[in-house]
XYZ file of C-alpha atoms in Angstrom:
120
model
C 100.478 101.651 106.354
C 102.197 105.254 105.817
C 103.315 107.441 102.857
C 106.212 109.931 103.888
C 105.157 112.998 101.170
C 108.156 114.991 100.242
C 107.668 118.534 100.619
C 107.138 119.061 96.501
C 104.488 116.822 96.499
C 103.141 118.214 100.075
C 103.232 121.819 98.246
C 101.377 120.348 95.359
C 98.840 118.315 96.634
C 97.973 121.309 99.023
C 97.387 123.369 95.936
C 95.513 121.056 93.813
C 92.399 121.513 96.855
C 92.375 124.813 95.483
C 91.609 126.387 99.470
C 88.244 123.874 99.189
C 87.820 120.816 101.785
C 88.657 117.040 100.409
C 90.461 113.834 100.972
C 92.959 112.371 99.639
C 92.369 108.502 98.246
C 94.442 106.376 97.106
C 92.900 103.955 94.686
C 93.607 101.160 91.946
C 91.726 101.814 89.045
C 91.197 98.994 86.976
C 87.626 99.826 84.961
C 89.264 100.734 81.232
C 92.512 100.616 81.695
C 93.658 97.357 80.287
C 94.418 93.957 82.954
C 96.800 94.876 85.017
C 95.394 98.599 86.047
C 96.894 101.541 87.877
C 97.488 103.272 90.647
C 95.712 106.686 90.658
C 95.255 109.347 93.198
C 91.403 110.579 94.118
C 90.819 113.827 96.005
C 86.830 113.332 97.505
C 84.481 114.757 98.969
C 84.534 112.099 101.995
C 86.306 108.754 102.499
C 83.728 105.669 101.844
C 82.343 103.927 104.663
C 85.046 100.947 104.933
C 87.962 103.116 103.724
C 90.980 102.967 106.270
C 93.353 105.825 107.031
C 96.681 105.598 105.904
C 99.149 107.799 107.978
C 101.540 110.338 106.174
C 103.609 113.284 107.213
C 100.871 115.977 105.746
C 97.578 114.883 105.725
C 96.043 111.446 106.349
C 95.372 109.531 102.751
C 92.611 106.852 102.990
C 92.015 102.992 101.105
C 89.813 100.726 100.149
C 90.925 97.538 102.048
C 90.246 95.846 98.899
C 93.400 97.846 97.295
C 95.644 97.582 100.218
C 96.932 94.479 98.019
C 98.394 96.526 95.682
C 100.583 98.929 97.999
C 103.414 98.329 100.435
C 103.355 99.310 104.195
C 105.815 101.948 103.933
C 105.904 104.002 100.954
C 107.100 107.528 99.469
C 105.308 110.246 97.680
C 107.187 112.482 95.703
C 106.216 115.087 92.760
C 108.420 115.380 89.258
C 109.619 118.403 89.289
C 108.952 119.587 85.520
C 105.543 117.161 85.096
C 101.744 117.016 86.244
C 102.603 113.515 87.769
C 104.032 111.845 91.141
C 105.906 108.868 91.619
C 105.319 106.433 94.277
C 107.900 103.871 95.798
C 108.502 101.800 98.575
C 112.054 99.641 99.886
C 110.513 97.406 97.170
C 111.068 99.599 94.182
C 108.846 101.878 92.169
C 104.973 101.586 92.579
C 103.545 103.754 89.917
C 106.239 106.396 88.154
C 102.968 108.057 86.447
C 100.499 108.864 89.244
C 98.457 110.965 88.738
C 95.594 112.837 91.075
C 92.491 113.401 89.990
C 89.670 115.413 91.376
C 86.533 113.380 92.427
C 84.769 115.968 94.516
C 80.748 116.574 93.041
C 82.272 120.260 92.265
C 84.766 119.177 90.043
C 82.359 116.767 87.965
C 82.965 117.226 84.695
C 85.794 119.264 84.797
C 89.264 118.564 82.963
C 90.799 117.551 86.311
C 87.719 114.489 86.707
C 88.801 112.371 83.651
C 89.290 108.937 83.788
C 93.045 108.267 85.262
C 93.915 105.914 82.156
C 92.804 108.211 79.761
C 95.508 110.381 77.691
């Protein structure tokens, strides 16, 4: 599996660590947001035991096997210019147009950044 990140979304995913360490997950987040779920974008504080590293042209991005079902082999990463939000798409078409990344790391618990992805 790999994500090529374009260099907006490289620049803004390296600011949204705010200089502190992390990971990038990516994850489908089902729990309260409706059937079909989304796509969303963790940063933690360390991949889970049975994650598995997805390859990308920044840093590697990590997966829960179980959610590799959900994503393509070869996908792109790239930030909206004038919006919080990235879009991710593969050969197959768009993935999520909507993504957004939010910060799981146990120092940003409870801050505006950790809300629930589906959650206005």
């Amino acid at each position: 599996m790999h994500i090529q990140i374009t260099d907006l979304a490289a620049k803004r995913l390296t600011e949204s660590l705010n200089d502190q360490p992390g990971y990038f997950k990516v994850f489908y987040d089902m729990e309260g947001c409706g059937c079909n779920g989304v796509v969303v974008m963790l940063i933690v504080d360390e991949p889970a035991a049975l994650d598995e590293q997805i390859e990308t042209n920044l840093v590697p991005f990590y997966v829960d096997p179980k959610h590799q079902l959900n994503l393509e082999s070869s996908m792109k990463l790239n930030a909206q210019e004038n919006y919080p939000a990235f879009t991710l798409s593969s050969d197959s078409g768009v993935i999520s147009s909507n993504l957004r990344l939010r910060d799981a790391r146990a120092a940003a618990v409870g801050t505006p950044a950790a809300v629930n992805a589906c959650t206005l």
